[in-house]
mmCIF file of C-alpha atoms and ligand atoms in Angstrom:
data_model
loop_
_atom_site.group_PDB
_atom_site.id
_atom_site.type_symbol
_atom_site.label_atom_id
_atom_site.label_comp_id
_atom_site.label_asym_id
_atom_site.label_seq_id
_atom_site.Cartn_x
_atom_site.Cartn_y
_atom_site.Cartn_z
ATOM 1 C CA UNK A 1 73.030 -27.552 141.776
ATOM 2 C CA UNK A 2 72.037 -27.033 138.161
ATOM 3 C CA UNK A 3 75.811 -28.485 136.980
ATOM 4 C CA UNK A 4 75.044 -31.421 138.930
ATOM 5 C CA UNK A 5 71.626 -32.133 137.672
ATOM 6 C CA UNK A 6 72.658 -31.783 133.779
ATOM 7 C CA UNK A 7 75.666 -33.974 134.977
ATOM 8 C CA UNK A 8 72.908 -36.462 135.643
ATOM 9 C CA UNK A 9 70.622 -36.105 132.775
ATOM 10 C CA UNK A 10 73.852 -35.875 130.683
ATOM 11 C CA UNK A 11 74.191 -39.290 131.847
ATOM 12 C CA UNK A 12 70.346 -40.543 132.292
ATOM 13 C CA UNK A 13 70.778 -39.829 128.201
ATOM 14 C CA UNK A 14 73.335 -41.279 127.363
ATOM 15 C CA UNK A 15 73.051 -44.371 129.198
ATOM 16 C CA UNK A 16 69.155 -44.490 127.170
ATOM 17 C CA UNK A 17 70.968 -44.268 124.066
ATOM 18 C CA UNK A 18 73.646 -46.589 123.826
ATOM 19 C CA UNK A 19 72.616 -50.103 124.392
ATOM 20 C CA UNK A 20 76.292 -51.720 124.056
ATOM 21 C CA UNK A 21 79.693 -49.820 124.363
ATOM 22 C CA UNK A 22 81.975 -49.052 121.669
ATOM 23 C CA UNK A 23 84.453 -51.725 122.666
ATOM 24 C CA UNK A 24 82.030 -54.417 123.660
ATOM 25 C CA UNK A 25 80.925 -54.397 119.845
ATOM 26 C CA UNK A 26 84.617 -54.041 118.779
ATOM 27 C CA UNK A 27 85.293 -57.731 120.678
ATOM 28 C CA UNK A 28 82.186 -58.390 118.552
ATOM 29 C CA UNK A 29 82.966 -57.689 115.566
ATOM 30 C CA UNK A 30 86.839 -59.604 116.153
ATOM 31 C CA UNK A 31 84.777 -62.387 117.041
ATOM 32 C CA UNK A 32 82.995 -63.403 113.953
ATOM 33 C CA UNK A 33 85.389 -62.635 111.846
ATOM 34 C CA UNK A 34 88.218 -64.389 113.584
ATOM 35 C CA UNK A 35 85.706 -67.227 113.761
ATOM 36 C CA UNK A 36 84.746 -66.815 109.829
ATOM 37 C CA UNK A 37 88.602 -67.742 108.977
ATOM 38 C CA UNK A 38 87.651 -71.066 111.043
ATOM 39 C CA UNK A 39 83.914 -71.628 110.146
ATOM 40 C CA UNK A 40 82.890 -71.631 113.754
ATOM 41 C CA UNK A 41 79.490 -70.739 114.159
ATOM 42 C CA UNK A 42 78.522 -71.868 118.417
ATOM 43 C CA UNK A 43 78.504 -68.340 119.445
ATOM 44 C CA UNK A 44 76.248 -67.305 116.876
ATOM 45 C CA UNK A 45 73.681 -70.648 116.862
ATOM 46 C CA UNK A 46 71.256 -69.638 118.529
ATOM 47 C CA UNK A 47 70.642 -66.481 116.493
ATOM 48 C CA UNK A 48 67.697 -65.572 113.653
ATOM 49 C CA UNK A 49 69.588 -66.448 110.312
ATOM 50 C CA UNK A 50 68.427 -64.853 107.173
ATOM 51 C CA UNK A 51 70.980 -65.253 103.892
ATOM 52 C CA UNK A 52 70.194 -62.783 100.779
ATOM 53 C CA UNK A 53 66.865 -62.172 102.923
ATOM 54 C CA UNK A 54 65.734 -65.704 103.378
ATOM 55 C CA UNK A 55 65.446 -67.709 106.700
ATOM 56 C CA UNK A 56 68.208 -70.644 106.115
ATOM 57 C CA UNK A 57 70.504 -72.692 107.847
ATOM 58 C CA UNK A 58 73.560 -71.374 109.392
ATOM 59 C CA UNK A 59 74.807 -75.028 109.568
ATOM 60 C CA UNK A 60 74.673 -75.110 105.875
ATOM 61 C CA UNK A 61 75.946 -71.233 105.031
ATOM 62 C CA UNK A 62 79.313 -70.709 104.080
ATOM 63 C CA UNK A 63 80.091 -68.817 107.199
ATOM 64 C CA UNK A 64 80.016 -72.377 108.880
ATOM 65 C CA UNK A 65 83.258 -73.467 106.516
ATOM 66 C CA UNK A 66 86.583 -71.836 106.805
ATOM 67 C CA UNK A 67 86.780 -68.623 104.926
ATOM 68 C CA UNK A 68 89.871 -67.204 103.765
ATOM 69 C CA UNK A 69 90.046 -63.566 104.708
ATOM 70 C CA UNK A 70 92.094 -60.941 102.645
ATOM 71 C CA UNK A 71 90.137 -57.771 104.445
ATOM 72 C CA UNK A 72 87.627 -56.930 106.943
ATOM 73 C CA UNK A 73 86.144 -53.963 107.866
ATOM 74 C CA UNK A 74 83.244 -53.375 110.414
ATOM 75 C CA UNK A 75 80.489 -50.397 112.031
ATOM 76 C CA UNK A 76 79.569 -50.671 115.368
ATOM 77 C CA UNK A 77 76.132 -49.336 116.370
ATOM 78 C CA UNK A 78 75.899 -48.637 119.827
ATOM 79 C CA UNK A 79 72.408 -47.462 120.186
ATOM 80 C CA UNK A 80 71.306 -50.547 118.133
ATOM 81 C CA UNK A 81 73.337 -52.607 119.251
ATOM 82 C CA UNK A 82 74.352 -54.227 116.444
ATOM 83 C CA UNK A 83 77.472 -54.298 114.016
ATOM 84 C CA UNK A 84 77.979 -54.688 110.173
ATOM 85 C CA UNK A 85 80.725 -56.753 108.430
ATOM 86 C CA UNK A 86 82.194 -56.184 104.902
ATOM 87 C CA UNK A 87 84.694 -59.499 104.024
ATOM 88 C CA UNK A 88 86.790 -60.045 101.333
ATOM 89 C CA UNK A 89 87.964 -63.279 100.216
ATOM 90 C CA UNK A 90 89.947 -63.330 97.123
ATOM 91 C CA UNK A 91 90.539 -67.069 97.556
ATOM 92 C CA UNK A 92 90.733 -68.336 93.709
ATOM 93 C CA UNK A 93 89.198 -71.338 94.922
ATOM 94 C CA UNK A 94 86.033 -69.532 95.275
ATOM 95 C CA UNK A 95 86.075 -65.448 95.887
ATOM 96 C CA UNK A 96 83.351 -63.794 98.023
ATOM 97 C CA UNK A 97 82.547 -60.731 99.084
ATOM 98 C CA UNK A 98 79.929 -60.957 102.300
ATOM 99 C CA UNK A 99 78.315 -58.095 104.006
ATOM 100 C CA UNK A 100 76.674 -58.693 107.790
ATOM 101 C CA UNK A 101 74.684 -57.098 110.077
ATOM 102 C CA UNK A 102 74.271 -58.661 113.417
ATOM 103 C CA UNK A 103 71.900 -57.668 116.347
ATOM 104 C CA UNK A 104 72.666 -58.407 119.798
ATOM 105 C CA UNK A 105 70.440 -58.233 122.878
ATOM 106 C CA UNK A 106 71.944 -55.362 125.156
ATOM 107 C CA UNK A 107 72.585 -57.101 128.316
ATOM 108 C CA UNK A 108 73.916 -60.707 127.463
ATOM 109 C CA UNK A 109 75.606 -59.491 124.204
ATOM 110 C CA UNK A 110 73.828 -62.717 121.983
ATOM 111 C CA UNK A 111 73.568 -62.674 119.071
ATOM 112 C CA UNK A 112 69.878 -62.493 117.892
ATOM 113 C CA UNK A 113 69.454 -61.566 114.512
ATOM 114 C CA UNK A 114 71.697 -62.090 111.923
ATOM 115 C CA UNK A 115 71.042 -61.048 108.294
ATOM 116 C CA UNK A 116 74.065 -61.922 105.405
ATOM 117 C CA UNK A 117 74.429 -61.243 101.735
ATOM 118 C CA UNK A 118 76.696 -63.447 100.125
ATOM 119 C CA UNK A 119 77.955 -62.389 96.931
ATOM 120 C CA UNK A 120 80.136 -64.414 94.935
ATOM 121 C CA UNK A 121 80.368 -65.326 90.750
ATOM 122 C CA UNK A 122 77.370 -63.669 88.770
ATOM 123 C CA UNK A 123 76.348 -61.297 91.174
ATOM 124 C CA UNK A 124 76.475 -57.737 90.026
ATOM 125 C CA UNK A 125 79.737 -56.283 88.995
ATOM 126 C CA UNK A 126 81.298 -58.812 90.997
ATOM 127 C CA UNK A 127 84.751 -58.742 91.066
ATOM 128 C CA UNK A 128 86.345 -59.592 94.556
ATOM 129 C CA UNK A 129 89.828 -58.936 93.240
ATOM 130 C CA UNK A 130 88.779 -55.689 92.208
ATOM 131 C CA UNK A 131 86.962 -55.079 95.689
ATOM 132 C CA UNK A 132 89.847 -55.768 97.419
ATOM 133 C CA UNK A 133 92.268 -53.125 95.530
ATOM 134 C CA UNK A 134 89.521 -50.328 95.597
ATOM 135 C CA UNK A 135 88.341 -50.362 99.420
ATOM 136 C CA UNK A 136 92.196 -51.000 100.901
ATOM 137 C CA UNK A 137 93.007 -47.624 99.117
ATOM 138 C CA UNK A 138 90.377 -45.770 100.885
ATOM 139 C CA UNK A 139 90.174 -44.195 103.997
ATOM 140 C CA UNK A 140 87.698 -44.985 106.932
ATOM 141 C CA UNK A 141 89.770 -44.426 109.908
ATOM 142 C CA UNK A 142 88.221 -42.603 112.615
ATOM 143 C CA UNK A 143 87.022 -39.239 112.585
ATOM 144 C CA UNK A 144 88.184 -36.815 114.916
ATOM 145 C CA UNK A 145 85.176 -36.237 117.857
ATOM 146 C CA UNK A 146 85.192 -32.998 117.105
ATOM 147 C CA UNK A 147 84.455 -32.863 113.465
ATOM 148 C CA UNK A 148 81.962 -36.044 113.695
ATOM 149 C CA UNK A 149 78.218 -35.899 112.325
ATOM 150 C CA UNK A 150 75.840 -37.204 114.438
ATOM 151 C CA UNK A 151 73.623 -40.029 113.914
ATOM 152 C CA UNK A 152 70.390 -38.258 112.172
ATOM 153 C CA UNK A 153 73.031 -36.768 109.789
ATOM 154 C CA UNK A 154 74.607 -39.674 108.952
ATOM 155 C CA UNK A 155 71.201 -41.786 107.921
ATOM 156 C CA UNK A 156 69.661 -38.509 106.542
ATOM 157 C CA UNK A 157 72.765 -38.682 104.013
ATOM 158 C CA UNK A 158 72.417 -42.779 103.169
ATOM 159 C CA UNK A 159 68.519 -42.278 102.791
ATOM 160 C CA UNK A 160 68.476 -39.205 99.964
ATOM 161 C CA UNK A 161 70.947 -41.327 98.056
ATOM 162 C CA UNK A 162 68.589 -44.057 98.214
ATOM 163 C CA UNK A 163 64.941 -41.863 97.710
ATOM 164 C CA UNK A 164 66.812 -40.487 94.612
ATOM 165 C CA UNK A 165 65.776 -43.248 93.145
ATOM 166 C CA UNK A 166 62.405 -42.852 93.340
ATOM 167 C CA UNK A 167 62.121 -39.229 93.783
ATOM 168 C CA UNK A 168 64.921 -37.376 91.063
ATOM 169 C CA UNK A 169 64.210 -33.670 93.173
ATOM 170 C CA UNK A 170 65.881 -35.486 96.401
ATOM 171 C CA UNK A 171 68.472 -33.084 97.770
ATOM 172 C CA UNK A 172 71.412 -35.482 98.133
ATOM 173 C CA UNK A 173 74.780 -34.379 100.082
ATOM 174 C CA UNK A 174 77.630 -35.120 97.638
ATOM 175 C CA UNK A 175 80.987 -34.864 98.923
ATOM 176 C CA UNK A 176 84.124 -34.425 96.799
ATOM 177 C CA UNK A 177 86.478 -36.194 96.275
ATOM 178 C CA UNK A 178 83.804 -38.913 96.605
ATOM 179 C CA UNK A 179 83.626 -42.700 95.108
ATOM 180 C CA UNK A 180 81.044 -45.342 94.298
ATOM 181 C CA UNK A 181 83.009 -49.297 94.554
ATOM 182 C CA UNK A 182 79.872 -51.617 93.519
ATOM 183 C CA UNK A 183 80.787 -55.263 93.097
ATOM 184 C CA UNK A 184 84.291 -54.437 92.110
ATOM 185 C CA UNK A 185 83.780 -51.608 89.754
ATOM 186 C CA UNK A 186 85.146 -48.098 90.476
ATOM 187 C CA UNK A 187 84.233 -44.909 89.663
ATOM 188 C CA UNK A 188 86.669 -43.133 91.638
ATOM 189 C CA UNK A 189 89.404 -41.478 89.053
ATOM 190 C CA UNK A 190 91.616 -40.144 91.538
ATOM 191 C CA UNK A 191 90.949 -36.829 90.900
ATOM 192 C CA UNK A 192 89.743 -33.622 93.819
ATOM 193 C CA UNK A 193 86.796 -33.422 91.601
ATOM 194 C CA UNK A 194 85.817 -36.966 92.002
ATOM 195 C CA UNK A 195 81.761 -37.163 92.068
ATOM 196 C CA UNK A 196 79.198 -39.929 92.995
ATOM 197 C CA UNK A 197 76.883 -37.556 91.376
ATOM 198 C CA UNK A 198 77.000 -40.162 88.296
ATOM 199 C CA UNK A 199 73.519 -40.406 87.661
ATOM 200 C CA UNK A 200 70.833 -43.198 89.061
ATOM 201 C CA UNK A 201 68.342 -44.833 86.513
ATOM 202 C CA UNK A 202 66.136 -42.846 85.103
ATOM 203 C CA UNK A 203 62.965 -44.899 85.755
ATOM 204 C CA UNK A 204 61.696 -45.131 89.492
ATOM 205 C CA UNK A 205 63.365 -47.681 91.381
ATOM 206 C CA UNK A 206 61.677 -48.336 94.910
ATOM 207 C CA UNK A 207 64.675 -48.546 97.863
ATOM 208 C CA UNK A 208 62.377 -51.008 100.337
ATOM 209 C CA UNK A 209 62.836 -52.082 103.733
ATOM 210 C CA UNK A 210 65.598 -50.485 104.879
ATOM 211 C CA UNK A 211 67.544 -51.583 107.515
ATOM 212 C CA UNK A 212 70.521 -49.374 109.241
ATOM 213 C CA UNK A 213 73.968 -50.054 111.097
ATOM 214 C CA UNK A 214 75.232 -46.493 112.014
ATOM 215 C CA UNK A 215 78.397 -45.598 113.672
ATOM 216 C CA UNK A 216 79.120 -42.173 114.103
ATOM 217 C CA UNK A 217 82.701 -42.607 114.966
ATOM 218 C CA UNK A 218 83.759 -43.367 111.284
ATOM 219 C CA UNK A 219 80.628 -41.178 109.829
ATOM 220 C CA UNK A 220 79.619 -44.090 108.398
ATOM 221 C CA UNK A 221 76.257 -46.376 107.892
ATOM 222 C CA UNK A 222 75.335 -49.290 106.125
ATOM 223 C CA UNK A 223 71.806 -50.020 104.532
ATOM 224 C CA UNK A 224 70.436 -53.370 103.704
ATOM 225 C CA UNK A 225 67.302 -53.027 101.582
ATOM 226 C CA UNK A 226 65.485 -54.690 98.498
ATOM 227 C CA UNK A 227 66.607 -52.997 95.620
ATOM 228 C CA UNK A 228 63.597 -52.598 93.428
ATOM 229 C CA UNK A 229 60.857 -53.260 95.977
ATOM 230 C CA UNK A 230 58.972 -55.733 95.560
ATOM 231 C CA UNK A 231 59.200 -59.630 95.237
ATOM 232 C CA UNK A 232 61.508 -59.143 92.034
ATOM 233 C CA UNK A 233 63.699 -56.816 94.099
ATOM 234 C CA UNK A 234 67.625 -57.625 94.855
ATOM 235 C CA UNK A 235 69.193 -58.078 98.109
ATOM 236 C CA UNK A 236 71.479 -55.513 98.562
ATOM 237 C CA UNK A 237 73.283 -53.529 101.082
ATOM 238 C CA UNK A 238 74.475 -49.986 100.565
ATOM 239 C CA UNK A 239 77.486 -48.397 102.633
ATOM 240 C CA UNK A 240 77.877 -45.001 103.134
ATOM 241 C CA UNK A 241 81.079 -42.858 104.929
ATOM 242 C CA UNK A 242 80.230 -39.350 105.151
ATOM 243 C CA UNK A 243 82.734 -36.268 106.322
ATOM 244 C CA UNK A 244 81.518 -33.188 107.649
ATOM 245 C CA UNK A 245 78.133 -34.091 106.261
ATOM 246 C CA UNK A 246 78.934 -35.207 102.731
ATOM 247 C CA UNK A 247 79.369 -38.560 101.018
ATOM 248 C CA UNK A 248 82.565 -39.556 100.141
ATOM 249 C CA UNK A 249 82.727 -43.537 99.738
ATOM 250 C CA UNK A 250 79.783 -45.662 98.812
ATOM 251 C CA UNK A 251 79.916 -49.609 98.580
ATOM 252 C CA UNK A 252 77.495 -52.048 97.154
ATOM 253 C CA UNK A 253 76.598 -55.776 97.744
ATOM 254 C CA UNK A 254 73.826 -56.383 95.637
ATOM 255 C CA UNK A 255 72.779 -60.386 95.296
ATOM 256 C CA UNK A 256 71.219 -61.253 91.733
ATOM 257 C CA UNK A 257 67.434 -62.128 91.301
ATOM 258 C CA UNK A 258 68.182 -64.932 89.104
ATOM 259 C CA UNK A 259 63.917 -64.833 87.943
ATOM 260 C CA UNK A 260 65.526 -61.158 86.378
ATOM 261 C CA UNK A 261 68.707 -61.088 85.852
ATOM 262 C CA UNK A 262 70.574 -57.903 84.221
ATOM 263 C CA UNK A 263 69.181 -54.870 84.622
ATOM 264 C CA UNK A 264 65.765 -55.219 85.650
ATOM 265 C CA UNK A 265 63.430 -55.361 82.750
ATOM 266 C CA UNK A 266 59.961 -53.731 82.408
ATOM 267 C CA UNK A 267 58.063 -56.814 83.630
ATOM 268 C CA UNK A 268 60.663 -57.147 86.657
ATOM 269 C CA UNK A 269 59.782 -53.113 87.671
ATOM 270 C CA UNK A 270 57.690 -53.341 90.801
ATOM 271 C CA UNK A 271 54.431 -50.682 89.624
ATOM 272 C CA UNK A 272 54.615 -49.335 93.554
ATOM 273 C CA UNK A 273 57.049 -50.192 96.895
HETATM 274 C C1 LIG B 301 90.674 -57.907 110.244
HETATM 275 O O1 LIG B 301 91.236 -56.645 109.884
HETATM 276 C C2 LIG B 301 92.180 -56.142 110.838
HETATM 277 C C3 LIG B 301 92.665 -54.812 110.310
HETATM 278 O O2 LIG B 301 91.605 -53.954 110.115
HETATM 279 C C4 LIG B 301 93.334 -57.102 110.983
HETATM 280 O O3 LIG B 301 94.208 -56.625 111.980
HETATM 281 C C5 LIG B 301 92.815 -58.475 111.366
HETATM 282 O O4 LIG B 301 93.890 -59.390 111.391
HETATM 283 C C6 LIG B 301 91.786 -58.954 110.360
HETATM 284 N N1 LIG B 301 91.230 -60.236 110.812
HETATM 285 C C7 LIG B 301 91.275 -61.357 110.064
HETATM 286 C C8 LIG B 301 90.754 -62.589 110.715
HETATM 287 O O5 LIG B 301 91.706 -61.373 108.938
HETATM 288 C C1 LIG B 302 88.836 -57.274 88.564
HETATM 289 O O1 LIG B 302 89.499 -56.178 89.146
HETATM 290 C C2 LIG B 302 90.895 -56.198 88.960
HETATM 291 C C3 LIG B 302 91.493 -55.080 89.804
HETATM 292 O O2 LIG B 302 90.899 -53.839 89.493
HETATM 293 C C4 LIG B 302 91.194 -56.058 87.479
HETATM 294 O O3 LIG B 302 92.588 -56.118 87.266
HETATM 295 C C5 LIG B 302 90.519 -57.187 86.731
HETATM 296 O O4 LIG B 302 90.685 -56.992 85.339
HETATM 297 C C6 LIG B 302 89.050 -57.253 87.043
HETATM 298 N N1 LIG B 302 88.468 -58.442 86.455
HETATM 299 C C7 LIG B 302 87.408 -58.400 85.682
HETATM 300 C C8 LIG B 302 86.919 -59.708 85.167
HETATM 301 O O5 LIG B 302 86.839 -57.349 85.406
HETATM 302 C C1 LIG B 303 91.759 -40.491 107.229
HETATM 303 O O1 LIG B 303 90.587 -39.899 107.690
HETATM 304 C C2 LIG B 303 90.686 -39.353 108.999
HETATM 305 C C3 LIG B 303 89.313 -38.857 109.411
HETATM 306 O O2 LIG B 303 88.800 -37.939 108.510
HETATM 307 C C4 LIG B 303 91.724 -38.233 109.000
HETATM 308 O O3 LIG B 303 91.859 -37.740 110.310
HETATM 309 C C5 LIG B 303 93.059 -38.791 108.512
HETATM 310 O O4 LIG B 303 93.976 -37.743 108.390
HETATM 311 C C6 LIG B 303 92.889 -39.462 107.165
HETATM 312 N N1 LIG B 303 94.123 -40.139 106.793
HETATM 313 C C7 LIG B 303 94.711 -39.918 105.630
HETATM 314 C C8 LIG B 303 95.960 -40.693 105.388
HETATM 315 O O5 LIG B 303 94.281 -39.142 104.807
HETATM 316 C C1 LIG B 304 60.731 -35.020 96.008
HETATM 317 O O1 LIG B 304 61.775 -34.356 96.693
HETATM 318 C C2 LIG B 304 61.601 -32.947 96.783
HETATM 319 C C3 LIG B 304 62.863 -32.365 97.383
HETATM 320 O O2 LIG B 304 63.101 -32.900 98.656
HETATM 321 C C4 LIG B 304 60.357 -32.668 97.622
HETATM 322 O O3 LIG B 304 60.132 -31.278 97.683
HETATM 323 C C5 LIG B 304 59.154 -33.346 96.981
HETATM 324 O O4 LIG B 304 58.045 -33.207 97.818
HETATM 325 C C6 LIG B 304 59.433 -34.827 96.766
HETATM 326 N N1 LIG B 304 58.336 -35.417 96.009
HETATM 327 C C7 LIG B 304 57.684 -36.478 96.432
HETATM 328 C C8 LIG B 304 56.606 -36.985 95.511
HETATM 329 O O5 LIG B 304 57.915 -37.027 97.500
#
């Protein structure tokens, strides 16, 4: 009797948690990126569309034209329901890099909300070359279910990275070996002692608005946010895989303000979040 009733609120839980299975995202996923090499956007038109943080115009977005697609890497949230998308195109023509987080409604699987940052020439550190040779020589397979970190762990990890900006007594959980690829610039050496623990600006830097794509399966979660807080803040999107409750990779997308450009000057610091 009392096996059989946690048998059922085993399952009355779990079924509350996830909204969308594993491999229902995972066709998801496939799906816009097979349809990013094409530029086919139907399955994805009737969603919210919101480039570098601004409504716009799918139609109009470069994820309507053919995109040529050296790598592609995604998270699948199941208890958001939602996925995020990290695409490289080398393409001399015109190189990209492109980070996505899609929300889906649980039951039809559309696509609701769909938030991009497109960085490309000019953006910071970008380099999608460099990209490219950095994140295909790191790992983020799956972690065995055994030695996986749940969720809370996970964003508890991605958010003291980001409060150390603002707060320099955050607690953070650095990993080693661990490294840092933002735009196309690494600071991984190759060595075992290999720390993100490189240092953040010294100033306070307000981490706003964040908003989270976890999947526990690769210990990983990205982070969209406004980097610098306030109207003179950058689009950006952080990405964090974590092992046995430490960070060990970290990516960046971070779109250029072009009102200030470079490293945010005085005037450009928001005063509070
Ligand atoms: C996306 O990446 C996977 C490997 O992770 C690869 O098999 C697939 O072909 C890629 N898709 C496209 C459209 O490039
Ligand atoms: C971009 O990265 C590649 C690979 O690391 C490197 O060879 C190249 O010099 C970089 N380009 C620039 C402009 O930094
Ligand atoms: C990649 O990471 C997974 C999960 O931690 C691990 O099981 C696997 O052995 C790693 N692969 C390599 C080549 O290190
Ligand atoms: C800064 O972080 C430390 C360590 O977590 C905490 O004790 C302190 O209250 C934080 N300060 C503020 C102003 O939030």
């Amino acid at each position: 009797m009392r096996l059989s009733l946690s048998v059922i609120l085993a399952s009355c839980f779990a079924s509350t948690l996830a909204q969308c299975s594993y491999s229902q995202l995972q066709q998801l996923s496939a799906n816009y990126v097979a349809s990013r090499s094409t530029g086919q956007i139907s399955t994805l038109s009737n969603a919210v569309y919101n480039e570098n943080f601004k409504p716009a115009t799918l139609q109009s977005s470069i994820l309507s034209q053919p995109l040529r697609i050296d790598n592609n890497r995604s998270l699948h949230d199941t208890t958001a329901c939602a996925t995020y998308t990290e695409l490289i195109s080398t393409n001399p023509a015109h190189p990209y890099v492109i980070g996505t987080q899609i929300r889906y409604t649980p039951d039809t699987l559309q696509a609701t909300q769909i938030d991009t940052l497109i960085t490309d020439a000019g953006d910071w550190l970008f380099n999608a070359t460099g990209t490219l040779y950095w994140a295909q020589r790191e790992n983020w397979s799956t972690i065995p279910e055994a030695k996986r970190d749940s969720r809370a762990v996970i964003k508890a990890g991605a958010d003291a990275y980001l409060d150390l900006f603002t707060n320099k007594s955050t607690v953070v959980p650095w990993g080693t070996p661990c490294a840092r690829l933002e735009g196309g610039s690494y600071t991984g050496k190759g060595q075992p002692s290999d720390s993100c623990n490189l240092g953040v600006p010294s100033r306070v830097v307000y981490m706003t608005n964040r908003q989270y794509v976890i999947d526990e399966t690769v210990g990983a979660v990205d982070v969209f946010l406004n980097f610098g807080g306030c109207a003179t803040g950058r689009p950006d999107s952080h990405e964090y895989r974590l092992e046995g409750g430490k960070l060990r990779f970290i990516h960046t997308i971070t779109v250029m303000n072009p009102t200030c450009p470079g490293l945010p000057s005085e005037a450009c610091l928001c005063k509070q979040p």
